[in-house]
Amino acid sequence: MADILWGLVDLGYNVGVLFTWFFLIAFLYNLSASINKPDKSRAQLSFIMMVSYIASLLMDPLTPTSHLNYFYYDAVTLLVLLLWHNFTEQAVPTPFYYLIVGLSFNACLFLGMHYDIVIQGTLYYWWFWTVYIFGMYFSDFTMALVLIINKDLLGLVRLKNVLQSDILRR
């Protein structure tokens, strides 16, 4: 089993390119879908994600601090998304919440991997690395998919609305 998982680690850069293509496709789809509509929010969010993922491809993934650098990319992307949310006057679409949660989850995984590999010096494969690999793939795929289909697949928006209504009732 560990050999299969090490093989998935070796595919990391190629999978990163694949997800970058997903975000490029999401941007092109949302751009074409919003040409004659006043709401361009999904196209703008797709553009932010596409630029972030393309910029992260320029980094060398084999450096010892690559996980920390990916953490910084996700943190900056989160900051840009939050600034977009504060300064835009458009309605906040469903994908915004998925991008915030997905990038936060990815950032936590990157920080965990940096701590595990660089600070602790772990060189053997253990359960957290499996969580990292499949968590990243699931998160990236979900973000790109929600940008394209604009549906609340995992119920994040519904959960936000329930939590918000509970807080307002108190």
PDB file of C-alpha atoms in Angstrom:
ATOM      1  CA  MET A   1       0.000   0.000   0.000  1.00  0.00           C
ATOM      2  CA  ALA A   2       2.828   2.390   0.828  1.00  0.00           C
ATOM      3  CA  ASP A   3       4.285   1.877  -2.665  1.00  0.00           C
ATOM      4  CA  ILE A   4       1.002   2.976  -4.248  1.00  0.00           C
ATOM      5  CA  LEU A   5       0.868   6.048  -2.040  1.00  0.00           C
ATOM      6  CA  TRP A   6       4.513   6.934  -2.813  1.00  0.00           C
ATOM      7  CA  GLY A   7       3.534   6.694  -6.475  1.00  0.00           C
ATOM      8  CA  LEU A   8       0.796   9.253  -5.838  1.00  0.00           C
ATOM      9  CA  VAL A   9       3.376  11.546  -4.251  1.00  0.00           C
ATOM     10  CA  ASP A  10       5.519  11.245  -7.395  1.00  0.00           C
ATOM     11  CA  LEU A  11       2.533  12.327  -9.498  1.00  0.00           C
ATOM     12  CA  GLY A  12       2.209  15.537  -7.459  1.00  0.00           C
ATOM     13  CA  TYR A  13       3.473  18.004 -10.073  1.00  0.00           C
ATOM     14  CA  ASN A  14       1.454  16.423 -12.891  1.00  0.00           C
ATOM     15  CA  VAL A  15      -1.700  16.460 -10.781  1.00  0.00           C
ATOM     16  CA  GLY A  16      -0.979  20.111  -9.959  1.00  0.00           C
ATOM     17  CA  VAL A  17      -0.899  20.861 -13.679  1.00  0.00           C
ATOM     18  CA  LEU A  18      -4.180  18.974 -14.122  1.00  0.00           C
ATOM     19  CA  PHE A  19      -5.893  21.042 -11.435  1.00  0.00           C
ATOM     20  CA  THR A  20      -4.481  24.214 -12.959  1.00  0.00           C
ATOM     21  CA  TRP A  21      -6.158  23.169 -16.207  1.00  0.00           C
ATOM     22  CA  PHE A  22      -9.408  22.614 -14.286  1.00  0.00           C
ATOM     23  CA  PHE A  23      -9.262  26.181 -12.978  1.00  0.00           C
ATOM     24  CA  LEU A  24      -8.407  27.486 -16.452  1.00  0.00           C
ATOM     25  CA  ILE A  25     -11.414  25.642 -17.874  1.00  0.00           C
ATOM     26  CA  ALA A  26     -13.594  26.980 -15.038  1.00  0.00           C
ATOM     27  CA  PHE A  27     -12.440  30.510 -15.845  1.00  0.00           C
ATOM     28  CA  LEU A  28     -13.067  30.174 -19.580  1.00  0.00           C
ATOM     29  CA  TYR A  29     -16.473  28.610 -18.966  1.00  0.00           C
ATOM     30  CA  ASN A  30     -17.532  31.290 -16.486  1.00  0.00           C
ATOM     31  CA  LEU A  31     -16.154  34.046 -18.704  1.00  0.00           C
ATOM     32  CA  SER A  32     -18.190  32.844 -21.667  1.00  0.00           C
ATOM     33  CA  ALA A  33     -21.286  32.282 -19.508  1.00  0.00           C
ATOM     34  CA  SER A  34     -21.152  35.793 -18.045  1.00  0.00           C
ATOM     35  CA  ILE A  35     -20.627  37.794 -21.239  1.00  0.00           C
ATOM     36  CA  ASN A  36     -24.175  39.171 -21.423  1.00  0.00           C
ATOM     37  CA  LYS A  37     -24.935  39.060 -17.689  1.00  0.00           C
ATOM     38  CA  PRO A  38     -24.383  41.770 -15.102  1.00  0.00           C
ATOM     39  CA  ASP A  39     -23.082  39.282 -12.484  1.00  0.00           C
ATOM     40  CA  LYS A  40     -19.446  38.506 -13.259  1.00  0.00           C
ATOM     41  CA  SER A  41     -18.583  37.195  -9.803  1.00  0.00           C
ATOM     42  CA  ARG A  42     -17.938  33.568 -10.776  1.00  0.00           C
ATOM     43  CA  ALA A  43     -15.710  34.648 -13.660  1.00  0.00           C
ATOM     44  CA  GLN A  44     -13.765  36.894 -11.288  1.00  0.00           C
ATOM     45  CA  LEU A  45     -13.382  34.136  -8.698  1.00  0.00           C
ATOM     46  CA  SER A  46     -12.292  31.693 -11.396  1.00  0.00           C
ATOM     47  CA  PHE A  47      -9.736  34.212 -12.626  1.00  0.00           C
ATOM     48  CA  ILE A  48      -8.287  34.640  -9.126  1.00  0.00           C
ATOM     49  CA  MET A  49      -7.974  30.870  -8.712  1.00  0.00           C
ATOM     50  CA  MET A  50      -6.517  30.378 -12.179  1.00  0.00           C
ATOM     51  CA  VAL A  51      -3.833  33.020 -11.590  1.00  0.00           C
ATOM     52  CA  SER A  52      -2.999  31.561  -8.185  1.00  0.00           C
ATOM     53  CA  TYR A  53      -2.599  28.028  -9.491  1.00  0.00           C
ATOM     54  CA  ILE A  54      -0.605  29.108 -12.546  1.00  0.00           C
ATOM     55  CA  ALA A  55       1.718  31.159 -10.340  1.00  0.00           C
ATOM     56  CA  SER A  56       2.247  28.199  -8.021  1.00  0.00           C
ATOM     57  CA  LEU A  57       3.411  26.082 -10.978  1.00  0.00           C
ATOM     58  CA  LEU A  58       6.443  28.345 -11.311  1.00  0.00           C
ATOM     59  CA  MET A  59       7.726  27.164  -7.948  1.00  0.00           C
ATOM     60  CA  ASP A  60      10.078  24.185  -7.576  1.00  0.00           C
ATOM     61  CA  PRO A  61       8.153  21.504  -5.636  1.00  0.00           C
ATOM     62  CA  LEU A  62      11.338  19.663  -4.664  1.00  0.00           C
ATOM     63  CA  THR A  63      12.791  22.372  -2.421  1.00  0.00           C
ATOM     64  CA  PRO A  64      12.666  21.646   1.322  1.00  0.00           C
ATOM     65  CA  THR A  65      10.398  24.632   1.976  1.00  0.00           C
ATOM     66  CA  SER A  66       7.994  23.998  -0.892  1.00  0.00           C
ATOM     67  CA  HIS A  67       5.094  23.141   1.436  1.00  0.00           C
ATOM     68  CA  LEU A  68       5.623  26.410   3.284  1.00  0.00           C
ATOM     69  CA  ASN A  69       5.684  28.285  -0.024  1.00  0.00           C
ATOM     70  CA  TYR A  70       2.426  26.610  -1.080  1.00  0.00           C
ATOM     71  CA  PHE A  71       0.983  27.649   2.283  1.00  0.00           C
ATOM     72  CA  TYR A  72       1.943  31.249   1.477  1.00  0.00           C
ATOM     73  CA  TYR A  73       0.311  30.981  -1.971  1.00  0.00           C
ATOM     74  CA  ASP A  74      -2.929  29.770  -0.391  1.00  0.00           C
ATOM     75  CA  ALA A  75      -2.787  32.463   2.306  1.00  0.00           C
ATOM     76  CA  VAL A  76      -2.298  35.207  -0.293  1.00  0.00           C
ATOM     77  CA  THR A  77      -5.098  33.760  -2.427  1.00  0.00           C
ATOM     78  CA  LEU A  78      -7.377  33.708   0.623  1.00  0.00           C
ATOM     79  CA  LEU A  79      -6.492  37.341   1.294  1.00  0.00           C
ATOM     80  CA  VAL A  80      -7.263  38.290  -2.311  1.00  0.00           C
ATOM     81  CA  LEU A  81     -10.610  36.462  -2.134  1.00  0.00           C
ATOM     82  CA  LEU A  82     -11.523  38.224   1.108  1.00  0.00           C
ATOM     83  CA  LEU A  83     -10.533  41.587  -0.385  1.00  0.00           C
ATOM     84  CA  TRP A  84     -12.652  40.768  -3.442  1.00  0.00           C
ATOM     85  CA  HIS A  85     -15.565  40.000  -1.102  1.00  0.00           C
ATOM     86  CA  ASN A  86     -15.146  43.291   0.764  1.00  0.00           C
ATOM     87  CA  PHE A  87     -14.802  45.512  -2.303  1.00  0.00           C
ATOM     88  CA  THR A  88     -17.206  43.943  -4.772  1.00  0.00           C
ATOM     89  CA  GLU A  89     -20.825  44.943  -4.867  1.00  0.00           C
ATOM     90  CA  GLN A  90     -21.974  41.717  -6.472  1.00  0.00           C
ATOM     91  CA  ALA A  91     -23.848  38.956  -4.710  1.00  0.00           C
ATOM     92  CA  VAL A  92     -21.572  36.391  -3.113  1.00  0.00           C
ATOM     93  CA  PRO A  93     -21.886  33.182  -5.147  1.00  0.00           C
ATOM     94  CA  THR A  94     -21.812  29.648  -3.778  1.00  0.00           C
ATOM     95  CA  PRO A  95     -18.261  28.936  -5.058  1.00  0.00           C
ATOM     96  CA  PHE A  96     -16.860  31.722  -2.839  1.00  0.00           C
ATOM     97  CA  TYR A  97     -17.562  29.677   0.289  1.00  0.00           C
ATOM     98  CA  TYR A  98     -16.070  26.552  -1.238  1.00  0.00           C
ATOM     99  CA  LEU A  99     -12.928  28.450  -2.219  1.00  0.00           C
ATOM    100  CA  ILE A 100     -12.514  29.852   1.291  1.00  0.00           C
ATOM    101  CA  VAL A 101     -13.003  26.464   2.960  1.00  0.00           C
ATOM    102  CA  GLY A 102     -10.941  24.567   0.347  1.00  0.00           C
ATOM    103  CA  LEU A 103      -8.000  26.959   0.429  1.00  0.00           C
ATOM    104  CA  SER A 104      -8.049  27.061   4.233  1.00  0.00           C
ATOM    105  CA  PHE A 105      -8.041  23.255   4.331  1.00  0.00           C
ATOM    106  CA  ASN A 106      -5.188  23.128   1.804  1.00  0.00           C
ATOM    107  CA  ALA A 107      -3.211  25.733   3.754  1.00  0.00           C
ATOM    108  CA  CYS A 108      -3.562  23.679   6.933  1.00  0.00           C
ATOM    109  CA  LEU A 109      -2.379  20.566   5.107  1.00  0.00           C
ATOM    110  CA  PHE A 110       0.627  22.417   3.659  1.00  0.00           C
ATOM    111  CA  LEU A 111       1.540  23.765   7.082  1.00  0.00           C
ATOM    112  CA  GLY A 112       1.185  20.284   8.564  1.00  0.00           C
ATOM    113  CA  MET A 113       3.417  18.769   5.883  1.00  0.00           C
ATOM    114  CA  HIS A 114       6.026  21.495   6.388  1.00  0.00           C
ATOM    115  CA  TYR A 115       6.035  20.798  10.108  1.00  0.00           C
ATOM    116  CA  ASP A 116       6.179  17.041   9.560  1.00  0.00           C
ATOM    117  CA  ILE A 117       8.932  16.972   6.944  1.00  0.00           C
ATOM    118  CA  VAL A 118      11.108  20.024   7.655  1.00  0.00           C
ATOM    119  CA  ILE A 119      10.743  20.589  11.386  1.00  0.00           C
ATOM    120  CA  GLN A 120      10.187  17.003  12.603  1.00  0.00           C
ATOM    121  CA  GLY A 121      12.302  15.423   9.849  1.00  0.00           C
ATOM    122  CA  THR A 122       9.856  12.589   9.127  1.00  0.00           C
ATOM    123  CA  LEU A 123      11.010  10.538   6.158  1.00  0.00           C
ATOM    124  CA  TYR A 124       8.718   7.525   6.405  1.00  0.00           C
ATOM    125  CA  TYR A 125       5.216   7.335   5.009  1.00  0.00           C
ATOM    126  CA  TRP A 126       2.470   7.553   7.613  1.00  0.00           C
ATOM    127  CA  TRP A 127      -1.319   8.233   7.747  1.00  0.00           C
ATOM    128  CA  PHE A 128      -1.055  12.038   7.625  1.00  0.00           C
ATOM    129  CA  TRP A 129       0.579  11.873   4.208  1.00  0.00           C
ATOM    130  CA  THR A 130      -2.425   9.891   2.921  1.00  0.00           C
ATOM    131  CA  VAL A 131      -4.761  12.526   4.346  1.00  0.00           C
ATOM    132  CA  TYR A 132      -2.605  15.192   2.675  1.00  0.00           C
ATOM    133  CA  ILE A 133      -2.661  13.562  -0.772  1.00  0.00           C
ATOM    134  CA  PHE A 134      -6.341  12.646  -0.921  1.00  0.00           C
ATOM    135  CA  GLY A 135      -7.407  15.780   0.945  1.00  0.00           C
ATOM    136  CA  MET A 136      -5.609  18.013  -1.539  1.00  0.00           C
ATOM    137  CA  TYR A 137      -6.992  16.168  -4.549  1.00  0.00           C
ATOM    138  CA  PHE A 138     -10.540  16.206  -3.174  1.00  0.00           C
ATOM    139  CA  SER A 139     -10.370  19.840  -2.156  1.00  0.00           C
ATOM    140  CA  ASP A 140      -8.915  21.074  -5.454  1.00  0.00           C
ATOM    141  CA  PHE A 141     -11.344  19.033  -7.526  1.00  0.00           C
ATOM    142  CA  THR A 142     -14.324  20.196  -5.460  1.00  0.00           C
ATOM    143  CA  MET A 143     -13.327  23.864  -5.762  1.00  0.00           C
ATOM    144  CA  ALA A 144     -12.955  23.640  -9.543  1.00  0.00           C
ATOM    145  CA  LEU A 145     -16.173  21.651  -9.941  1.00  0.00           C
ATOM    146  CA  VAL A 146     -18.238  24.067  -7.841  1.00  0.00           C
ATOM    147  CA  LEU A 147     -16.845  26.987  -9.860  1.00  0.00           C
ATOM    148  CA  ILE A 148     -18.222  25.351 -12.984  1.00  0.00           C
ATOM    149  CA  ILE A 149     -21.577  23.940 -11.814  1.00  0.00           C
ATOM    150  CA  ASN A 150     -22.371  26.549  -9.109  1.00  0.00           C
ATOM    151  CA  LYS A 151     -24.116  24.018  -6.839  1.00  0.00           C
ATOM    152  CA  ASP A 152     -23.807  23.534  -3.074  1.00  0.00           C
ATOM    153  CA  LEU A 153     -22.463  19.967  -3.358  1.00  0.00           C
ATOM    154  CA  LEU A 154     -21.383  19.464   0.241  1.00  0.00           C
ATOM    155  CA  GLY A 155     -23.959  21.707   1.890  1.00  0.00           C
ATOM    156  CA  LEU A 156     -21.480  24.384   3.006  1.00  0.00           C
ATOM    157  CA  VAL A 157     -23.790  27.276   2.176  1.00  0.00           C
ATOM    158  CA  ARG A 158     -26.691  25.548   3.882  1.00  0.00           C
ATOM    159  CA  LEU A 159     -24.487  24.970   6.950  1.00  0.00           C
ATOM    160  CA  LYS A 160     -23.437  28.634   6.919  1.00  0.00           C
ATOM    161  CA  ASN A 161     -27.075  29.728   6.755  1.00  0.00           C
ATOM    162  CA  VAL A 162     -28.060  27.432   9.653  1.00  0.00           C
ATOM    163  CA  LEU A 163     -25.165  28.622  11.793  1.00  0.00           C
ATOM    164  CA  GLN A 164     -25.887  32.238  10.925  1.00  0.00           C
ATOM    165  CA  SER A 165     -29.561  31.894  11.819  1.00  0.00           C
ATOM    166  CA  ASP A 166     -28.677  30.215  15.141  1.00  0.00           C
ATOM    167  CA  ILE A 167     -26.322  33.066  16.010  1.00  0.00           C
ATOM    168  CA  LEU A 168     -28.908  35.683  15.092  1.00  0.00           C
ATOM    169  CA  ARG A 169     -31.587  33.982  17.231  1.00  0.00           C
ATOM    170  CA  ARG A 170     -29.443  34.212  20.366  1.00  0.00           C
TER     171      ARG A 170
END
